[in-house]
């Protein structure tokens, strides 16, 4: 897409980034931008919980705190925005970035439903250029990247099946069945679209007997089955109160071999008559390298005026699949997926 908007940030000046929403993930990105990202500088944070924003801002030098995320987006001292606020405010914040001609890295889900995600795609189209990247960080994890390269090179032959495992140690009781689809399974939706290079055309979300740890009425674990446009299939176990630790695995089965990522084969320790390694508590640890690479690649692309990571369309497609997944969870039936 081409068109009139603020030009790319080039030359030696670092990209001045503001982070909107500074809960767990936003604070993690703020630290990354302030300390580890090259050619970027953290200049502002915003959160309706202004004490939280001020506390975080004061842990860095020269970072301003805003109570209103939209004020941060409009501020002339901010070149680009990382959106890590809750999903239900993403639409207005992403649209504000597009209206201001600013690049945004928006955490998943892009928005809460298909219609609003499509509005984002359309706003970008009207602006005449891509400005939005969606935070599907698995695409930047070194193991996933290696597996994708192997598949694209044809080393495993045609991809037939993908099997995902996605387990969180725990989540708050307010994390309902639909959130397991929209906030957790959404990653596997993106992984499968990316690995196959095809759309998902049907989704079924099965409800096994829940763990006794699940809050009343919450379906945890869930097993999702995707049918891909080319006939391939994928399965995903999502279990958000597994109690063990954060485990994400993906096995791709091709005609001539298979590849697995996420076996966690780090340091092997023998002590006190036991042997083994450790399992991280949460995604910030498991995907630390992926988040670093994701943010760096977003900074670099933004400075060139480009979007090279998962686009608003990818965010929209994932939202459509998850919406169908939530319907399947309610009805127990397979749901067809159709994109605009
Ligand atoms: C969370 O929002 C994430 O994005 C994590 O990657 C995922 O594992 C978790 O289930 C979500 O709640």
Coordinates of C-alpha atoms and ligand atoms in Angstrom, one line a residue:
X1 CA 0.0 0.0 0.0
X2 CA 1.2 3.5 -0.6
X3 CA -0.1 6.9 0.4
X4 CA 0.3 10.1 2.3
X5 CA 1.3 9.9 5.9
X6 CA 4.2 10.8 8.2
X7 CA 7.4 9.6 6.6
X8 CA 9.7 6.9 8.0
X9 CA 12.0 7.7 10.9
X10 CA 15.5 7.5 9.4
X11 CA 19.0 8.6 10.3
X12 CA 20.7 8.3 13.6
X13 CA 17.7 9.4 15.8
X14 CA 16.3 6.5 17.8
X15 CA 12.7 5.7 17.4
X16 CA 10.8 7.3 20.3
X17 CA 8.4 4.7 21.6
X18 CA 5.4 5.0 24.0
X19 CA 3.9 2.0 25.7
X20 CA 0.2 1.9 26.4
X21 CA -1.0 -0.4 29.2
X22 CA 1.7 -1.2 31.7
X23 CA 0.5 -4.4 33.3
X24 CA 2.7 -7.5 33.2
X25 CA 3.3 -7.4 29.4
X26 CA 3.5 -3.7 29.0
X27 CA 6.0 -3.3 31.8
X28 CA 8.1 -6.1 30.2
X29 CA 8.1 -4.3 26.9
X30 CA 9.0 -1.0 28.6
X31 CA 12.1 -2.6 30.2
X32 CA 13.0 -4.2 26.8
X33 CA 12.7 -0.8 25.0
X34 CA 14.5 1.1 27.6
X35 CA 17.4 -1.3 28.0
X36 CA 17.8 -3.8 25.2
X37 CA 16.3 -2.6 21.9
X38 CA 18.7 -0.9 19.6
X39 CA 17.8 2.4 17.8
X40 CA 14.8 2.9 20.1
X41 CA 14.2 4.8 23.2
X42 CA 11.3 4.6 25.7
X43 CA 9.8 8.1 26.0
X44 CA 6.4 7.6 27.6
X45 CA 4.1 5.1 29.3
X46 CA 0.3 5.4 29.7
X47 CA -2.2 3.5 31.9
X48 CA -5.6 4.5 33.3
X49 CA -4.0 3.4 36.6
X50 CA -1.8 6.5 36.6
X51 CA 0.0 5.5 39.8
X52 CA 1.1 2.3 38.0
X53 CA 2.2 4.4 35.0
X54 CA 4.1 6.9 37.2
X55 CA 5.8 4.2 39.2
X56 CA 7.1 2.5 36.1
X57 CA 8.1 5.8 34.4
X58 CA 10.1 6.8 37.5
X59 CA 12.2 3.7 37.2
X60 CA 13.7 5.1 34.0
X61 CA 15.2 8.4 33.2
X62 CA 13.2 11.0 31.1
X63 CA 10.1 8.8 30.6
X64 CA 6.8 10.6 30.9
X65 CA 3.6 9.1 32.4
X66 CA 0.2 9.6 30.9
X67 CA -3.2 8.6 32.4
X68 CA -4.9 8.7 29.0
X69 CA -3.4 6.3 26.4
X70 CA -4.9 8.4 23.5
X71 CA -3.0 11.5 24.7
X72 CA 0.2 9.5 24.5
X73 CA -0.7 8.4 21.0
X74 CA -1.3 12.0 19.9
X75 CA 1.9 13.3 21.6
X76 CA 4.4 14.9 19.2
X77 CA 7.3 13.4 21.2
X78 CA 6.1 9.8 20.5
X79 CA 7.0 8.3 17.1
X80 CA 5.5 4.8 17.5
X81 CA 3.4 2.9 20.1
X82 CA 3.4 -0.5 21.7
X83 CA -0.1 -1.4 22.8
X84 CA -0.2 -3.8 25.7
X85 CA -3.6 -2.8 27.2
X86 CA -6.5 -5.2 27.6
X87 CA -8.0 -6.4 24.3
X88 CA -11.3 -4.5 24.7
X89 CA -9.6 -1.1 24.3
X90 CA -7.3 -2.2 21.4
X91 CA -9.6 -1.0 18.6
X92 CA -9.8 2.6 19.7
X93 CA -6.0 2.7 20.4
X94 CA -5.0 1.1 17.2
X95 CA -7.4 3.3 15.2
X96 CA -5.9 6.4 17.0
X97 CA -2.4 5.3 15.9
X98 CA -3.5 4.8 12.3
X99 CA -5.2 8.3 12.4
X100 CA -2.0 9.8 13.7
X101 CA 0.1 8.0 11.0
X102 CA 2.0 6.2 13.8
X103 CA 3.2 2.6 13.7
X104 CA 1.7 0.3 16.4
X105 CA 2.9 -3.0 17.8
X106 CA -0.4 -4.3 19.2
X107 CA -0.5 -7.3 21.6
X108 CA -2.9 -10.1 20.7
X109 CA -5.9 -10.2 20.2
X110 CA -6.0 -7.4 17.7
X111 CA -9.5 -6.7 18.8
X112 CA -12.4 -8.5 20.5
X113 CA -14.4 -9.5 17.4
X114 CA -14.2 -9.9 13.7
X115 CA -16.1 -6.8 12.9
X116 CA -13.8 -4.5 14.9
X117 CA -10.7 -6.2 13.5
X118 CA -12.0 -5.7 10.0
X119 CA -12.5 -2.0 10.8
X120 CA -8.7 -1.8 11.7
X121 CA -7.8 -3.5 8.4
X122 CA -10.1 -1.0 6.5
X123 CA -8.7 2.0 8.4
X124 CA -5.2 1.0 7.4
X125 CA -6.3 0.5 3.8
X126 CA -7.8 4.0 3.8
X127 CA -4.6 5.4 5.3
X128 CA -2.8 4.0 2.3
X129 CA -0.1 2.1 4.2
X130 CA 0.6 -0.7 6.7
X131 CA 1.1 0.7 10.2
X132 CA 0.0 -2.2 12.5
X133 CA 2.0 -5.3 13.6
X134 CA 0.2 -7.8 15.9
X135 CA 2.2 -9.4 18.8
X136 CA 2.2 -13.0 17.6
X137 CA 5.7 -13.6 19.2
X138 CA 6.0 -17.2 18.4
X139 CA 6.9 -16.1 14.8
X140 CA 10.1 -14.7 16.3
X141 CA 11.1 -17.6 18.6
X142 CA 14.4 -19.1 17.3
X143 CA 13.0 -22.6 17.4
X144 CA 9.8 -21.8 15.6
X145 CA 11.8 -19.7 13.0
X146 CA 14.1 -22.7 12.3
X147 CA 11.1 -25.0 11.9
X148 CA 9.4 -22.6 9.5
X149 CA 12.6 -22.3 7.5
X150 CA 12.8 -26.1 7.3
X151 CA 9.2 -26.4 6.1
X152 CA 9.6 -23.6 3.6
X153 CA 12.8 -25.3 2.2
X154 CA 10.8 -28.5 1.7
X155 CA 13.1 -30.5 4.0
X156 CA 10.2 -32.4 5.6
X157 CA 8.1 -32.6 2.5
X158 CA 4.6 -31.3 2.3
X159 CA 3.2 -30.3 5.7
X160 CA 0.3 -32.6 6.7
X161 CA -0.3 -32.1 10.4
X162 CA 0.6 -29.8 13.2
X163 CA 0.2 -30.7 16.9
X164 CA 0.3 -27.9 19.5
X165 CA 0.5 -28.0 23.3
X166 CA -0.1 -24.7 25.1
X167 CA -0.1 -24.9 28.9
X168 CA 0.0 -22.1 31.5
X169 CA 0.9 -22.9 35.1
X170 CA -2.2 -21.0 36.2
X171 CA -4.5 -18.0 35.4
X172 CA -6.9 -16.0 37.6
X173 CA -10.3 -17.5 38.2
X174 CA -11.8 -14.7 36.0
X175 CA -10.1 -16.3 32.9
X176 CA -13.2 -17.8 31.4
X177 CA -13.6 -20.5 28.7
X178 CA -13.9 -17.9 25.9
X179 CA -10.7 -16.2 27.0
X180 CA -8.9 -19.5 26.6
X181 CA -9.9 -19.4 22.9
X182 CA -9.4 -15.6 22.3
X183 CA -6.3 -15.0 24.5
X184 CA -4.5 -18.3 24.5
X185 CA -5.5 -20.5 21.5
X186 CA -5.2 -17.4 19.3
X187 CA -1.4 -18.0 19.3
X188 CA -1.8 -21.5 17.8
X189 CA -4.3 -20.1 15.3
X190 CA -1.6 -17.8 14.1
X191 CA 1.1 -20.5 14.2
X192 CA -0.9 -22.8 12.0
X193 CA -1.8 -20.1 9.5
X194 CA 1.9 -19.2 9.4
X195 CA 3.4 -22.7 9.2
X196 CA 0.9 -24.0 6.6
X197 CA 0.9 -20.6 4.7
X198 CA -2.9 -21.2 4.4
X199 CA -6.1 -20.1 6.0
X200 CA -8.0 -22.2 8.6
X201 CA -11.4 -23.1 7.0
X202 CA -13.0 -25.0 9.9
X203 CA -12.5 -25.1 13.7
X204 CA -13.9 -27.4 16.3
X205 CA -13.2 -26.8 20.0
X206 CA -13.8 -29.9 22.2
X207 CA -14.5 -29.7 25.9
X208 CA -12.9 -32.6 27.8
X209 CA -13.7 -33.1 31.5
X210 CA -12.3 -30.1 33.2
X211 CA -9.5 -30.1 35.8
X212 CA -10.8 -29.8 39.3
X213 CA -8.7 -26.6 39.5
X214 CA -11.0 -25.0 36.9
X215 CA -13.3 -22.2 38.2
X216 CA -17.0 -23.1 38.1
X217 CA -18.2 -23.6 34.5
X218 CA -14.8 -23.0 32.9
X219 CA -13.8 -25.5 30.2
X220 CA -10.1 -26.1 30.9
X221 CA -8.4 -27.9 29.2
X222 CA -9.7 -27.5 25.7
X223 CA -8.8 -29.4 22.5
X224 CA -9.1 -27.5 19.2
X225 CA -9.0 -29.1 15.8
X226 CA -8.4 -26.9 12.7
X227 CA -8.9 -27.9 9.1
X228 CA -6.6 -26.0 6.7
X229 CA -7.6 -24.7 3.3
X230 CA -5.3 -27.2 1.6
X231 CA -6.7 -30.2 3.5
X232 CA -4.1 -30.4 6.3
X233 CA -5.2 -30.6 10.0
X234 CA -3.9 -29.3 13.3
X235 CA -4.7 -30.1 16.9
X236 CA -4.1 -27.8 19.9
X237 CA -4.3 -28.7 23.6
X238 CA -4.8 -25.5 25.6
X239 CA -4.6 -26.0 29.4
X240 CA -4.4 -22.8 31.4
X241 CA -4.4 -24.2 34.9
X242 CA -2.0 -27.1 34.3
X243 CA -0.2 -26.4 37.6
X244 CA 3.2 -27.5 36.2
X245 CA 4.7 -24.4 34.5
X246 CA 4.6 -22.7 31.1
X247 CA 4.9 -25.2 28.3
X248 CA 4.5 -24.5 24.7
X249 CA 5.3 -27.2 22.1
X250 CA 4.6 -27.6 18.5
X251 CA 5.2 -30.7 16.3
X252 CA 4.9 -30.4 12.5
X253 CA 4.5 -33.7 10.6
X254 CA 5.5 -33.6 6.9
X255 CA 5.5 -36.3 4.2
X256 CA 9.2 -36.9 4.8
X257 CA 9.8 -36.2 8.5
X258 CA 8.7 -34.2 11.5
X259 CA 10.1 -31.5 13.7
X260 CA 9.3 -30.5 17.2
X261 CA 9.9 -27.2 19.1
X262 CA 9.6 -26.4 22.7
X263 CA 11.1 -29.5 24.3
X264 CA 12.8 -27.2 26.7
X265 CA 16.1 -29.2 26.6
X266 CA 18.1 -26.6 28.5
X267 CA 20.6 -27.4 31.3
X268 CA 20.2 -30.9 32.7
X269 CA 20.8 -30.9 36.5
X270 CA 21.5 -33.9 38.8
X271 CA 21.0 -33.3 42.4
X272 CA 19.3 -34.8 45.6
X273 CA 18.8 -38.1 43.8
X274 CA 16.9 -36.5 41.0
X275 CA 17.7 -35.3 37.5
X276 CA 16.0 -32.9 35.2
X277 CA 15.7 -29.3 34.0
X278 CA 13.4 -26.4 34.9
X279 CA 10.1 -25.3 33.4
X280 CA 9.5 -21.5 33.3
X281 CA 6.6 -20.0 35.2
X282 CA 5.3 -17.9 32.4
X283 CA 5.6 -16.7 28.8
X284 CA 7.9 -13.7 29.6
X285 CA 10.6 -16.2 30.4
X286 CA 9.9 -18.9 27.8
X287 CA 9.5 -16.4 25.0
X288 CA 12.1 -13.8 26.2
X289 CA 14.2 -14.1 23.1
X290 CA 11.2 -14.1 20.9
X291 CA 9.9 -10.9 22.4
X292 CA 13.3 -9.2 22.1
X293 CA 13.5 -10.3 18.4
X294 CA 9.9 -9.2 17.8
X295 CA 10.4 -5.7 19.2
X296 CA 13.8 -5.2 17.5
X297 CA 12.4 -6.3 14.2
X298 CA 9.4 -3.9 14.7
X299 CA 11.7 -1.0 15.6
X300 CA 13.9 -1.7 12.6
X301 CA 10.9 -2.0 10.2
X302 CA 9.2 1.1 11.7
X303 CA 12.3 3.2 11.1
X304 CA 12.1 2.1 7.5
X305 CA 8.4 2.9 7.4
X306 CA 7.5 -0.7 6.9
X307 CA 5.6 -3.5 8.6
X308 CA 7.4 -6.9 8.3
X309 CA 5.8 -8.9 11.1
X310 CA 2.3 -10.3 11.4
X311 CA -0.1 -7.7 9.9
X312 CA -3.5 -6.3 10.8
X313 CA -4.9 -8.9 8.3
X314 CA -3.2 -11.7 10.3
X315 CA -4.8 -10.2 13.5
X316 CA -8.2 -10.1 11.7
X317 CA -7.9 -13.6 10.4
X318 CA -7.0 -15.0 13.9
X319 CA -9.9 -13.1 15.4
X320 CA -12.4 -14.6 12.9
X321 CA -11.1 -18.1 13.6
X322 CA -11.3 -17.5 17.4
X323 CA -14.9 -16.1 17.1
X324 CA -15.8 -19.3 15.2
X325 CA -13.9 -21.3 17.9
X326 CA -16.0 -19.7 20.7
X327 CA -19.2 -20.6 18.9
X328 CA -17.9 -24.2 18.5
X329 CA -17.1 -24.3 22.2
X330 CA -20.7 -23.2 22.9
X331 CA -22.4 -25.6 20.5
X332 CA -19.9 -28.5 20.4
X333 CA -20.1 -28.4 16.6
X334 CA -17.5 -27.7 13.9
X335 CA -17.7 -24.2 12.6
X336 CA -16.8 -23.0 9.1
X337 CA -14.5 -20.0 9.0
X338 CA -14.9 -17.4 6.3
X339 CA -12.9 -14.3 5.9
X340 CA -14.1 -11.0 4.3
Ligands
LIG1 C1 -1.4 -14.6 27.5 O1 -2.1 -13.4 27.2 C2 -0.4 -14.9 26.4 O2 -0.4 -14.2 25.4 C3 0.4 -16.0 26.6 O3 1.3 -16.2 25.6 C4 -0.5 -17.2 26.7 O4 0.2 -18.4 27.0 C5 -1.6 -17.0 27.8 O5 -2.4 -18.2 27.8 C6 -2.3 -15.8 27.6 O6 -3.2 -15.6 28.6

